GROMACS .gro file of C-alpha atoms in nm:
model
  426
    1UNK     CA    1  16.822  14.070  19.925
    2UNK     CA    2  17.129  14.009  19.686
    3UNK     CA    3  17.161  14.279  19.377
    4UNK     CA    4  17.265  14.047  19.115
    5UNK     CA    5  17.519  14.136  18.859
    6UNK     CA    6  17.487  13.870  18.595
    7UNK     CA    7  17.241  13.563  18.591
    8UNK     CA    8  17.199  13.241  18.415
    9UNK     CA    9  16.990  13.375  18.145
   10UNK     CA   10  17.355  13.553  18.056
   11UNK     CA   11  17.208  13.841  17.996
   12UNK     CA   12  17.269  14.221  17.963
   13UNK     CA   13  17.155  14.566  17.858
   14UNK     CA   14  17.321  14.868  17.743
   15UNK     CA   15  17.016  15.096  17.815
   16UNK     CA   16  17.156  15.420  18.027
   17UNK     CA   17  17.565  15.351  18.069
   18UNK     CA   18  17.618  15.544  18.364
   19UNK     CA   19  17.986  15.511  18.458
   20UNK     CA   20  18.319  15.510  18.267
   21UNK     CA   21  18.244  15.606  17.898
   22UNK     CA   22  17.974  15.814  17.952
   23UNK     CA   23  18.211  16.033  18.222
   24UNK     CA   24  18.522  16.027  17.992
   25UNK     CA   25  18.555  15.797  17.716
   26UNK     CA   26  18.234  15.862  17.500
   27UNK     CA   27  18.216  16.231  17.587
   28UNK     CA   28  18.599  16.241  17.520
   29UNK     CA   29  18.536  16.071  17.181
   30UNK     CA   30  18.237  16.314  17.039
   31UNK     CA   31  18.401  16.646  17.185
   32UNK     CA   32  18.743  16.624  17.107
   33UNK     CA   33  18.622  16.458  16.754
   34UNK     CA   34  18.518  16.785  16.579
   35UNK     CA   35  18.453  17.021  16.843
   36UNK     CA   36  18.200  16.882  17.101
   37UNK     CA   37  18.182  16.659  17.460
   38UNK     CA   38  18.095  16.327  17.700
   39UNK     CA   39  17.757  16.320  17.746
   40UNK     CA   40  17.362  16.609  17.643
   41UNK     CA   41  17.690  16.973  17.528
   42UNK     CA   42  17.645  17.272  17.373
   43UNK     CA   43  17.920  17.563  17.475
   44UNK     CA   44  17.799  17.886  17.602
   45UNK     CA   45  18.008  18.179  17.738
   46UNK     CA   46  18.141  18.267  17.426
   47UNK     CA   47  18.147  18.618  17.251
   48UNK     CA   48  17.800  18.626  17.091
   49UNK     CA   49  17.928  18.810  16.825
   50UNK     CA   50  18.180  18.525  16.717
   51UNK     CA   51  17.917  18.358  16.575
   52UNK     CA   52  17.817  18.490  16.222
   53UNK     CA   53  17.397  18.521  16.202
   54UNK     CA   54  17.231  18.250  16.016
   55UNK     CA   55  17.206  18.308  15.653
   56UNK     CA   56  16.824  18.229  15.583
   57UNK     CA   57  16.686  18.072  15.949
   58UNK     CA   58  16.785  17.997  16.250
   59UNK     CA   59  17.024  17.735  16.225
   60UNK     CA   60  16.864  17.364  16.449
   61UNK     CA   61  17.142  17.125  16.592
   62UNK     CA   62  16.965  16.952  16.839
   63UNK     CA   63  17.232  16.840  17.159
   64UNK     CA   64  17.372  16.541  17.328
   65UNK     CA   65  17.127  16.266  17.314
   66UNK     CA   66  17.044  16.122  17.669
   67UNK     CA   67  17.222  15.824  17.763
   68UNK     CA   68  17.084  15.487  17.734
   69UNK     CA   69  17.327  15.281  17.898
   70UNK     CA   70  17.324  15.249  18.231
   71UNK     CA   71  17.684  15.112  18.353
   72UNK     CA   72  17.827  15.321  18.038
   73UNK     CA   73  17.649  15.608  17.947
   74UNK     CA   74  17.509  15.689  17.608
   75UNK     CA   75  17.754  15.878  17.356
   76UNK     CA   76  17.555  16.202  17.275
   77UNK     CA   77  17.476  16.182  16.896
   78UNK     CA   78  17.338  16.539  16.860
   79UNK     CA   79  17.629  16.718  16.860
   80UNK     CA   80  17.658  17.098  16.854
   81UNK     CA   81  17.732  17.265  16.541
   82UNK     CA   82  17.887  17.578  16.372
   83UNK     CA   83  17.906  17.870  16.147
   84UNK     CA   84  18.126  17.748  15.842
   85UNK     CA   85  18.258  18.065  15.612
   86UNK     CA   86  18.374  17.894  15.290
   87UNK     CA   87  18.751  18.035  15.233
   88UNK     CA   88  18.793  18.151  14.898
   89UNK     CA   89  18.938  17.895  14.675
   90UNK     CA   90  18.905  17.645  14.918
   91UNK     CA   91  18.657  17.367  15.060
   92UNK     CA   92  18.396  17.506  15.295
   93UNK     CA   93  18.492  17.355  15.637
   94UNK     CA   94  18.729  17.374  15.975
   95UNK     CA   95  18.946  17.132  16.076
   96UNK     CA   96  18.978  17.077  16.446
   97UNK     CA   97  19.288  16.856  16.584
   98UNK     CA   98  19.239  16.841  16.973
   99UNK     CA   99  19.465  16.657  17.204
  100UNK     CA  100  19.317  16.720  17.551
  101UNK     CA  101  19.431  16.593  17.943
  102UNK     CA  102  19.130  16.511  18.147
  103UNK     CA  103  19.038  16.429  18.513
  104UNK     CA  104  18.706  16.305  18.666
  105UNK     CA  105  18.628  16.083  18.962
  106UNK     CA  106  18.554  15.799  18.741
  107UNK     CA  107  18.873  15.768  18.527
  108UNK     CA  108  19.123  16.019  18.806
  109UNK     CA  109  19.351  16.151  18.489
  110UNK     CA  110  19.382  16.053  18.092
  111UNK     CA  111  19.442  16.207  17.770
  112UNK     CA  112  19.204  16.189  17.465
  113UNK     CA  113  19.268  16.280  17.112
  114UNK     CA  114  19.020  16.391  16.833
  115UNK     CA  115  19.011  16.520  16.494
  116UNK     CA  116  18.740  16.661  16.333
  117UNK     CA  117  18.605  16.817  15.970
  118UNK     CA  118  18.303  17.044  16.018
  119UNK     CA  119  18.186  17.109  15.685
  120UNK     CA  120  17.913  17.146  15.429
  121UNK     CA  121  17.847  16.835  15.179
  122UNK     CA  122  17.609  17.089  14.993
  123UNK     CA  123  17.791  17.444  14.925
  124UNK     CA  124  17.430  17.519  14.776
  125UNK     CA  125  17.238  17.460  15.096
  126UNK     CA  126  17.242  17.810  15.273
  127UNK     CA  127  17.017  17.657  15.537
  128UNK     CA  128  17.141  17.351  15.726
  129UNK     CA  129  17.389  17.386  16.019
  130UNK     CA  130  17.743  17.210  15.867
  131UNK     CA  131  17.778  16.877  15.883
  132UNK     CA  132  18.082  16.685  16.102
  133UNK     CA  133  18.311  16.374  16.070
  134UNK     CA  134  18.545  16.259  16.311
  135UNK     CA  135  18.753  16.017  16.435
  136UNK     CA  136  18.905  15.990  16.837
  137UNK     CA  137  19.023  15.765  17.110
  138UNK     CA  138  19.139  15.782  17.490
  139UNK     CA  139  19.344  15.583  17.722
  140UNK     CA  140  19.314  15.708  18.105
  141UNK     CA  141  19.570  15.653  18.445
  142UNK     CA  142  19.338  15.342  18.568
  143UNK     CA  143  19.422  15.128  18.215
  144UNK     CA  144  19.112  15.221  18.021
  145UNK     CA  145  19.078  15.286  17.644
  146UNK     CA  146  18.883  15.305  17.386
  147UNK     CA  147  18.828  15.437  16.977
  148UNK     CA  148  18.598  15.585  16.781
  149UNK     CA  149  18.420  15.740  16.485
  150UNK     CA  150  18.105  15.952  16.441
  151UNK     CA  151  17.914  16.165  16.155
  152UNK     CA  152  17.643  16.372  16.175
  153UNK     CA  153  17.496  16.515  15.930
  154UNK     CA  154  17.225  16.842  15.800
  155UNK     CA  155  17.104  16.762  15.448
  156UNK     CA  156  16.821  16.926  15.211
  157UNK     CA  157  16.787  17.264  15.394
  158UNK     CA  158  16.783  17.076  15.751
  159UNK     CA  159  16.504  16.893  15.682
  160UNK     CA  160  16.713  16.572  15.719
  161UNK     CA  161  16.906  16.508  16.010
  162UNK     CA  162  17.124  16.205  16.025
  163UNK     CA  163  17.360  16.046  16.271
  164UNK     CA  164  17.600  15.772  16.350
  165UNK     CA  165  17.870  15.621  16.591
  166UNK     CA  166  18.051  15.301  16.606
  167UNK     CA  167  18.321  15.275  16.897
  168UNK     CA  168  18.499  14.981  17.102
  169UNK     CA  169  18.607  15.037  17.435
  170UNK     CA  170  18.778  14.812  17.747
  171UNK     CA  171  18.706  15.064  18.074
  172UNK     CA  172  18.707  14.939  18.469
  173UNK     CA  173  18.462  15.166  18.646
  174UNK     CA  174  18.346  15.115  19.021
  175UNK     CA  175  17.960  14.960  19.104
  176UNK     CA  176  17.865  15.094  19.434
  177UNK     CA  177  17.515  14.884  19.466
  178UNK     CA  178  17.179  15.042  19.358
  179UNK     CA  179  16.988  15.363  19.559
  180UNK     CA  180  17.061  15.601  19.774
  181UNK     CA  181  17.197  15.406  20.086
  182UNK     CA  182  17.420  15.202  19.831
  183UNK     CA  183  17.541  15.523  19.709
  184UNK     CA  184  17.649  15.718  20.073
  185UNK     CA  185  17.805  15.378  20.189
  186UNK     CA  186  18.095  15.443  19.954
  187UNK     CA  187  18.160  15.046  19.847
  188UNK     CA  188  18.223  14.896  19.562
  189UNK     CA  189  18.278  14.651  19.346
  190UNK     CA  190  18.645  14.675  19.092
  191UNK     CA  191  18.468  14.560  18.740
  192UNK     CA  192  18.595  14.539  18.392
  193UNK     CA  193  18.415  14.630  18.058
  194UNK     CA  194  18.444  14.559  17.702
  195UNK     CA  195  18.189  14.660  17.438
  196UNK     CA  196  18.100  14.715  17.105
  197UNK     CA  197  17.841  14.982  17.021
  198UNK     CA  198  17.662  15.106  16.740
  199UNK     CA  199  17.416  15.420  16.706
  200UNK     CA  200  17.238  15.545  16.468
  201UNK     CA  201  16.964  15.840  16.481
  202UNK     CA  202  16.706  16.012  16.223
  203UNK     CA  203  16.528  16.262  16.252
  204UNK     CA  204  16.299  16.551  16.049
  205UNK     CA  205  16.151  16.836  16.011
  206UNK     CA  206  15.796  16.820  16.105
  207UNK     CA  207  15.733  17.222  16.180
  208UNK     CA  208  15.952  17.481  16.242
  209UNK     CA  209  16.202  17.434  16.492
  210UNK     CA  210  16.064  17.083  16.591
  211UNK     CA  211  16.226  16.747  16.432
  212UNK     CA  212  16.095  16.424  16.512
  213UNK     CA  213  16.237  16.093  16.417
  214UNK     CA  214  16.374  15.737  16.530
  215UNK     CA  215  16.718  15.581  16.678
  216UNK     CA  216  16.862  15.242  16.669
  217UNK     CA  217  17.118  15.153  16.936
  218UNK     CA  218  17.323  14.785  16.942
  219UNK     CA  219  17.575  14.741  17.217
  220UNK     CA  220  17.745  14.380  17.297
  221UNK     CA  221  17.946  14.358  17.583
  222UNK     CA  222  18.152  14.163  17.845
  223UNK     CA  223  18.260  14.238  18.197
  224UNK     CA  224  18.402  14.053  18.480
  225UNK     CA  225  18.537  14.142  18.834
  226UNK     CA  226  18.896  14.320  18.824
  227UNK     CA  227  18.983  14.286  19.186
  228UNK     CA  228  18.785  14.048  19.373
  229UNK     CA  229  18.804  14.076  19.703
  230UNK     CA  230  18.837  14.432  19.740
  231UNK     CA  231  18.581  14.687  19.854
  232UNK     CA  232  18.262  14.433  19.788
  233UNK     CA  233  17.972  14.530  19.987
  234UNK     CA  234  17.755  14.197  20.129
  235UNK     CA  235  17.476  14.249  19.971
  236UNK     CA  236  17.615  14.266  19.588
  237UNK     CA  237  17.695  13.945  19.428
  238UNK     CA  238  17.912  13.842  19.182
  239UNK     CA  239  17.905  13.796  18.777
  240UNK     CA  240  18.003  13.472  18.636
  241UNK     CA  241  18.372  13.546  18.470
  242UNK     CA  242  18.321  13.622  18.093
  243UNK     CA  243  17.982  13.742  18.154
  244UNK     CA  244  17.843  13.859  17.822
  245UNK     CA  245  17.498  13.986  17.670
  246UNK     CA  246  17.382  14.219  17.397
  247UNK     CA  247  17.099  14.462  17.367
  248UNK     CA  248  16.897  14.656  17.091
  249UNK     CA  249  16.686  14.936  17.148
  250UNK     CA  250  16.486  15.124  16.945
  251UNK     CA  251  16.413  15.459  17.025
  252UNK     CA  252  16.120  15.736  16.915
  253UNK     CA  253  16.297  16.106  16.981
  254UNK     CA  254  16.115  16.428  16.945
  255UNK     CA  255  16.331  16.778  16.973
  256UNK     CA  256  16.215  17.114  17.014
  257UNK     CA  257  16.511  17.408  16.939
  258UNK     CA  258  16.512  17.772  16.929
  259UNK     CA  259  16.871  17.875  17.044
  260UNK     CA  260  17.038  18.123  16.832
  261UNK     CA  261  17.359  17.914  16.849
  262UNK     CA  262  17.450  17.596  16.932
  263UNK     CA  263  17.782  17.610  16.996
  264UNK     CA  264  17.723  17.886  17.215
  265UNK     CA  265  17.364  18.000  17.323
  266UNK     CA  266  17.280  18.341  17.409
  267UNK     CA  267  16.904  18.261  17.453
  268UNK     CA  268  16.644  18.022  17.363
  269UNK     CA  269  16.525  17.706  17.462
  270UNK     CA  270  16.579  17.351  17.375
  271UNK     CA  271  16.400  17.050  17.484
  272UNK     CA  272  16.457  16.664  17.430
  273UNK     CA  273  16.200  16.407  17.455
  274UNK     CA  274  16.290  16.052  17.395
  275UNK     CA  275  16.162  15.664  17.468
  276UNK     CA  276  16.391  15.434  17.422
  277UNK     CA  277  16.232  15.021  17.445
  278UNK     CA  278  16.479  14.732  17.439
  279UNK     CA  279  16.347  14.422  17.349
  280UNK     CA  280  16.372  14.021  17.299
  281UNK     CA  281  16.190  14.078  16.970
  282UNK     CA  282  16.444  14.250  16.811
  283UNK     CA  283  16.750  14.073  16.971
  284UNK     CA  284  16.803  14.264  17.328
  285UNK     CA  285  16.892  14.037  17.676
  286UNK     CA  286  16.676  14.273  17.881
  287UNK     CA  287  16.306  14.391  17.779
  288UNK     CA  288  16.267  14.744  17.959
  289UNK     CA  289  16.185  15.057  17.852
  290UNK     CA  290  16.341  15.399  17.925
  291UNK     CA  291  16.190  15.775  17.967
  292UNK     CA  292  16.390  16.099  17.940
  293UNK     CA  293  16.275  16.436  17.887
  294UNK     CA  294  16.513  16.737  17.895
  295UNK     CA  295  16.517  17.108  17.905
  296UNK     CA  296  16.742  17.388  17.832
  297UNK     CA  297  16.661  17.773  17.906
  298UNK     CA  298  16.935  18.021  17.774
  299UNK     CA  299  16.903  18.427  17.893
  300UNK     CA  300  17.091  18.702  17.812
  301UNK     CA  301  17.206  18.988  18.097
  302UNK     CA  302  17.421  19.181  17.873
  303UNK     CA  303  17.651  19.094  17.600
  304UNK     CA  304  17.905  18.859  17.815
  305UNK     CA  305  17.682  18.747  18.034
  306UNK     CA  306  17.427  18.456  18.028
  307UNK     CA  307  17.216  18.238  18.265
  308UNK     CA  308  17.158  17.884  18.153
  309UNK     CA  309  16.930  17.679  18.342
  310UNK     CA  310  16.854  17.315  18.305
  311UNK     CA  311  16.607  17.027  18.403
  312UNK     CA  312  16.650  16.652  18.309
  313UNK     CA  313  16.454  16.330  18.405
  314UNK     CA  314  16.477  15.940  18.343
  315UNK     CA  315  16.222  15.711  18.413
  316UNK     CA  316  16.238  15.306  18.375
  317UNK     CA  317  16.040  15.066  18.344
  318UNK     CA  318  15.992  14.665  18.294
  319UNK     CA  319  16.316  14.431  18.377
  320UNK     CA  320  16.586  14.689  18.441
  321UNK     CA  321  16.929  14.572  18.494
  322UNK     CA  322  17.127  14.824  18.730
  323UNK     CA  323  17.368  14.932  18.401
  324UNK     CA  324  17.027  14.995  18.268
  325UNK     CA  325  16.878  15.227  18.556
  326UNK     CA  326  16.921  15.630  18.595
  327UNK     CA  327  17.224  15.766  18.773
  328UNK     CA  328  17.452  16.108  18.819
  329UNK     CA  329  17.735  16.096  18.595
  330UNK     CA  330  17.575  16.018  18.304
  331UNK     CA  331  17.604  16.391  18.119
  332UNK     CA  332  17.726  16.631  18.382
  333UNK     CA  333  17.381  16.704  18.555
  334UNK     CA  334  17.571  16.736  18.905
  335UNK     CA  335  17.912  16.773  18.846
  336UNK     CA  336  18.173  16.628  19.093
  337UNK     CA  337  18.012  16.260  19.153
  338UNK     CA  338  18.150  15.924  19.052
  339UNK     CA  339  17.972  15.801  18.772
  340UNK     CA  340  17.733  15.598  18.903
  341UNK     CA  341  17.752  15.619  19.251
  342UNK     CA  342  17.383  15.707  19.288
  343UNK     CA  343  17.217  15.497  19.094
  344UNK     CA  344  16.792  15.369  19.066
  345UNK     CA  345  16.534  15.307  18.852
  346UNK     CA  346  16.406  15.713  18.823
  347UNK     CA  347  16.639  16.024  18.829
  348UNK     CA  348  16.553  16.424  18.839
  349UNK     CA  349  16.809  16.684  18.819
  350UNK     CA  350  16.809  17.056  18.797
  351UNK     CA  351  17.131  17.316  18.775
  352UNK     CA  352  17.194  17.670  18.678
  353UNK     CA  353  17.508  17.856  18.549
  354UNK     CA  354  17.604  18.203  18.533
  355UNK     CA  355  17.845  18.247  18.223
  356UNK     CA  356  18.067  18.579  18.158
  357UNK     CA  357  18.328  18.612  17.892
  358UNK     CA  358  18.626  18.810  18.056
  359UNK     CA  359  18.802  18.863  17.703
  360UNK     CA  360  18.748  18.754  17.346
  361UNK     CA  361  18.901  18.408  17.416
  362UNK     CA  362  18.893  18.346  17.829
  363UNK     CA  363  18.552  18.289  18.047
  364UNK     CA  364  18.429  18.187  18.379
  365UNK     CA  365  18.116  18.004  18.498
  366UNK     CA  366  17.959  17.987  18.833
  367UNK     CA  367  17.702  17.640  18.868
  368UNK     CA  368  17.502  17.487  19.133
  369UNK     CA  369  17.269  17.177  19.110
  370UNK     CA  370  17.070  16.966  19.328
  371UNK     CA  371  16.895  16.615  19.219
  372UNK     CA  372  16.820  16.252  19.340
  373UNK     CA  373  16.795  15.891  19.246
  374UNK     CA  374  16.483  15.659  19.370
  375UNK     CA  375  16.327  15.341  19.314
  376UNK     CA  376  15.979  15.461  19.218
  377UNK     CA  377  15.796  15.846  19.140
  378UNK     CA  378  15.648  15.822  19.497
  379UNK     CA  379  15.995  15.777  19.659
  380UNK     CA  380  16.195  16.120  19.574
  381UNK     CA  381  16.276  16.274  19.903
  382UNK     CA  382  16.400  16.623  19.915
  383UNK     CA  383  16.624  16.457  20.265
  384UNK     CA  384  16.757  16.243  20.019
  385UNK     CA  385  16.854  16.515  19.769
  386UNK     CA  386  17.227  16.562  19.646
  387UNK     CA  387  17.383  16.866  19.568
  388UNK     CA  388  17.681  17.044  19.344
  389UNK     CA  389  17.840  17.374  19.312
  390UNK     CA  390  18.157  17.480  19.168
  391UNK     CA  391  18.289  17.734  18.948
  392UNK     CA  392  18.527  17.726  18.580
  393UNK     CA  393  18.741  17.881  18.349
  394UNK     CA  394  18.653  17.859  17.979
  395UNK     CA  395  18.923  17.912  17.707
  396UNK     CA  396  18.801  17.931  17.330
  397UNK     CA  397  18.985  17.647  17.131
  398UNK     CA  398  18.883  17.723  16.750
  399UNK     CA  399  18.849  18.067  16.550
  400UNK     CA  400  18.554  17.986  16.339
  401UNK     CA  401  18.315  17.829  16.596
  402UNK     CA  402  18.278  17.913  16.966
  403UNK     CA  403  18.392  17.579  17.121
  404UNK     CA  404  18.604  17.619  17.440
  405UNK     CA  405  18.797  17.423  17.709
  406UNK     CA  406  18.659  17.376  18.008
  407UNK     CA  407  18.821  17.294  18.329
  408UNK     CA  408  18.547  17.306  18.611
  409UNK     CA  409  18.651  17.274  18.997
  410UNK     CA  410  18.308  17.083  19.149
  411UNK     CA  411  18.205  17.024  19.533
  412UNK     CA  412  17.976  16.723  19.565
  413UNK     CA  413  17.872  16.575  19.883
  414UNK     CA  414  18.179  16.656  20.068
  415UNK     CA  415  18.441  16.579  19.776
  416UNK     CA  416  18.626  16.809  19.526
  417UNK     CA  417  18.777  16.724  19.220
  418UNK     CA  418  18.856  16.914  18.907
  419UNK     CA  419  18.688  16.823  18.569
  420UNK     CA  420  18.873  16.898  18.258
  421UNK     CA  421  18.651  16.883  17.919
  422UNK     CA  422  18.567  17.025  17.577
  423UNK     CA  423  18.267  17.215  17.515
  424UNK     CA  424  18.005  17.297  17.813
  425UNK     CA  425  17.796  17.084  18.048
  426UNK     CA  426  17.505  17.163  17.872
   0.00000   0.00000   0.00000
């Protein structure tokens, strides 16, 4: 049996990216943009006391959003926020310029600039988390680019929650073929992106520490094979040239969020539930639906120490296309694999880091994973599990909120590479 690329119906879905943007441009777009990073996101491993205490309640950002584009993954809209202290005189906010060098599997090397404004729109409000603006873009070594701009925003005492992104991007990523087999083989197929996406999020208050709400997503795009020929596998066959399709989802998200910080968490916990269906009634190539549920643990040791823990799943269902399906790469679940390598309808992944801040500005982590890709919920197989461990340095980038630079060194099925980021994994 063929796994078909494109089809005469012309269609295509954006549901769960997994591949370039996901691994460098999109994550490269929201972190370096005002302090964040890139795919799920919040940096840990900071000097607790860095952070200054809320003023009336804890202070809610909920993180990354999971991806909902398979080939591409989804730009996380929840992005971590900070501690503003209003300089006298002066408007209440940070500004964050970050040019940052990358390298991941995906992309090999590029460089991605941000810049950011973390502020407060109401200098009343002593409750909601600031608010964040941004602009960014990246080019990378294999000829891929892309641009961006985001805002997120806390209003009336962080009982509203809104978010936004618009970017375009032209990215060549490798398909490898779809499940496990397709995965170890190591073929693939040279293709070429270009999209246009939109995203936008709400969400509310509904009890303490819980927001609930809705998200729209809209991506168009086209893609076509770079290098045909090369490294296709016999059972993969190929798009028509200027293959193009759109999809629309709309999304029901529910958060749950008790870290002290989001920027850097100490402890608490912090779980994502979200349903995503795309739809011919609303405009989208593909009807399928899309299941992820999320959750981060945060402990503190001692003062510089802290053990994070997370567990993430995504489960499809309906007429999946295979940029719409579940794969590693998508937000750093198992570091060290090419985006999209390992890719299927259902996906579980678990990891662990041990964090320790060695000075007020420098920290390591220690992180380990293991996870796998299947067709259906009957089909995981712990022989068919994949695995990650590595270790990083962290280096703290801004003086008012804990964000650092990461630069992780990852082992992944026999492979190493180094990752270079903003902001943590998770």
């Amino acid at each position: 049996m063929k796994t078909a690329i494109g089809s005469s119906r012309n269609r295509r879905s954006a549901g769960n990216w997994c591949g370039p943007i996901q691994t460098a441009f999109l994550p490269a777009v929201i972190l370096l943009l005002a302090s964040t990073v890139l795919a799920e996101q919040t940096g840990t491993g900071s000097d607790p006391a860095a952070v200054p205490p809320p003023a009336e309640a804890p202070k809610e950002a909920p993180p990354p959003l999971p991806p909902g584009y398979s080939s591409i993954p989804q730009p996380p809209l929840d992005i971590p926020t900070a501690q503003i202290v209003p300089k006298k005189g002066g408007m209440p906010g940070e500004l964050v310029i970050a040019p940052v060098p990358f390298s991941n599997p995906t992309f090999e090397s590029g460089l991605g600039l941000g810049v950011g404004y973390i502020y407060k729109p109401d200098r009343k409000d002593k409750v909601s988390p600031p608010s964040i603006v941004g602009i960014g873009g990246l080019y990378t070594e294999n000829g891929s680019w892309g641009v961006g701009a985001l805002g997120k925003y806390y209003l009336q005492e962080d009982r509203l929650r809104l978010a936004g992104l618009v970017a375009y991007a032209d990215v060549g990523f490798k398909f490898f073929g779809i499940g496990q087999d397709a995965g170890e083989r190591g073929l693939y197929v040279d293709l070429a992106e270009k999209l246009d996406l939109i995203l936008v999020q709400a969400l509310r208050r509904v009890k303490p520490n819980t927001f609930a709400g809705v998200r729209l997503e809209y991506i168009r795009g086209e893609f076509s094979v770079t290098l045909p020929g090369t490294h296709i596998p016999d059972d993969i066959s190929m798009p028509t040239p200027g293959f193009t399709a759109q999809t629309v989802g709309i999304g029901l998200r529910c958060q749950y969020d008790t870290r002290d910080n989001s920027f850097a968490p100490v402890r608490g916990v912090y779980i994502d539930l979200g349903i995503d269906a795309f739809d011919d009634l609303w405009g989208s190539d593909y009807d399928y639906q899309a299941f992820e549920v999320a959750l981060n643990r945060y402990l503190s040791l001692s003062k510089n120490e802290v053990v994070a823990v997370r567990g993430y799943g995504r489960f499809t269902a309906g007429d999946v296309p295979f940029w719409g399906m579940s794969c590693f790469g998508m937000h750093n679940d198992l570091r060290g694999y090419t985006s999209g390598q390992y890719r299927d309808r259902h996906m579980i992944a678990t990891q662990a880091e041990y964090r320790r801040q060695l000075t007020k500005k420098v920290g390591t982590v220690f992180f380990a994973g293991i996870g796998a890709v299947a067709p259906g919920i009957d089909d995981f197989n712990i022989d068919d599990r994949l695995t990650s461990f590595g270790l990083g340095v962290r280096y703290r980038l801004t003086p008012l909120t804990p964000l650092n630079y990461s630069i992780d060194w990852a082992y992944a099925e026999g492979d190493n590479s180094l990752i270079f980021s903003v902001g943590e994994a998770f």
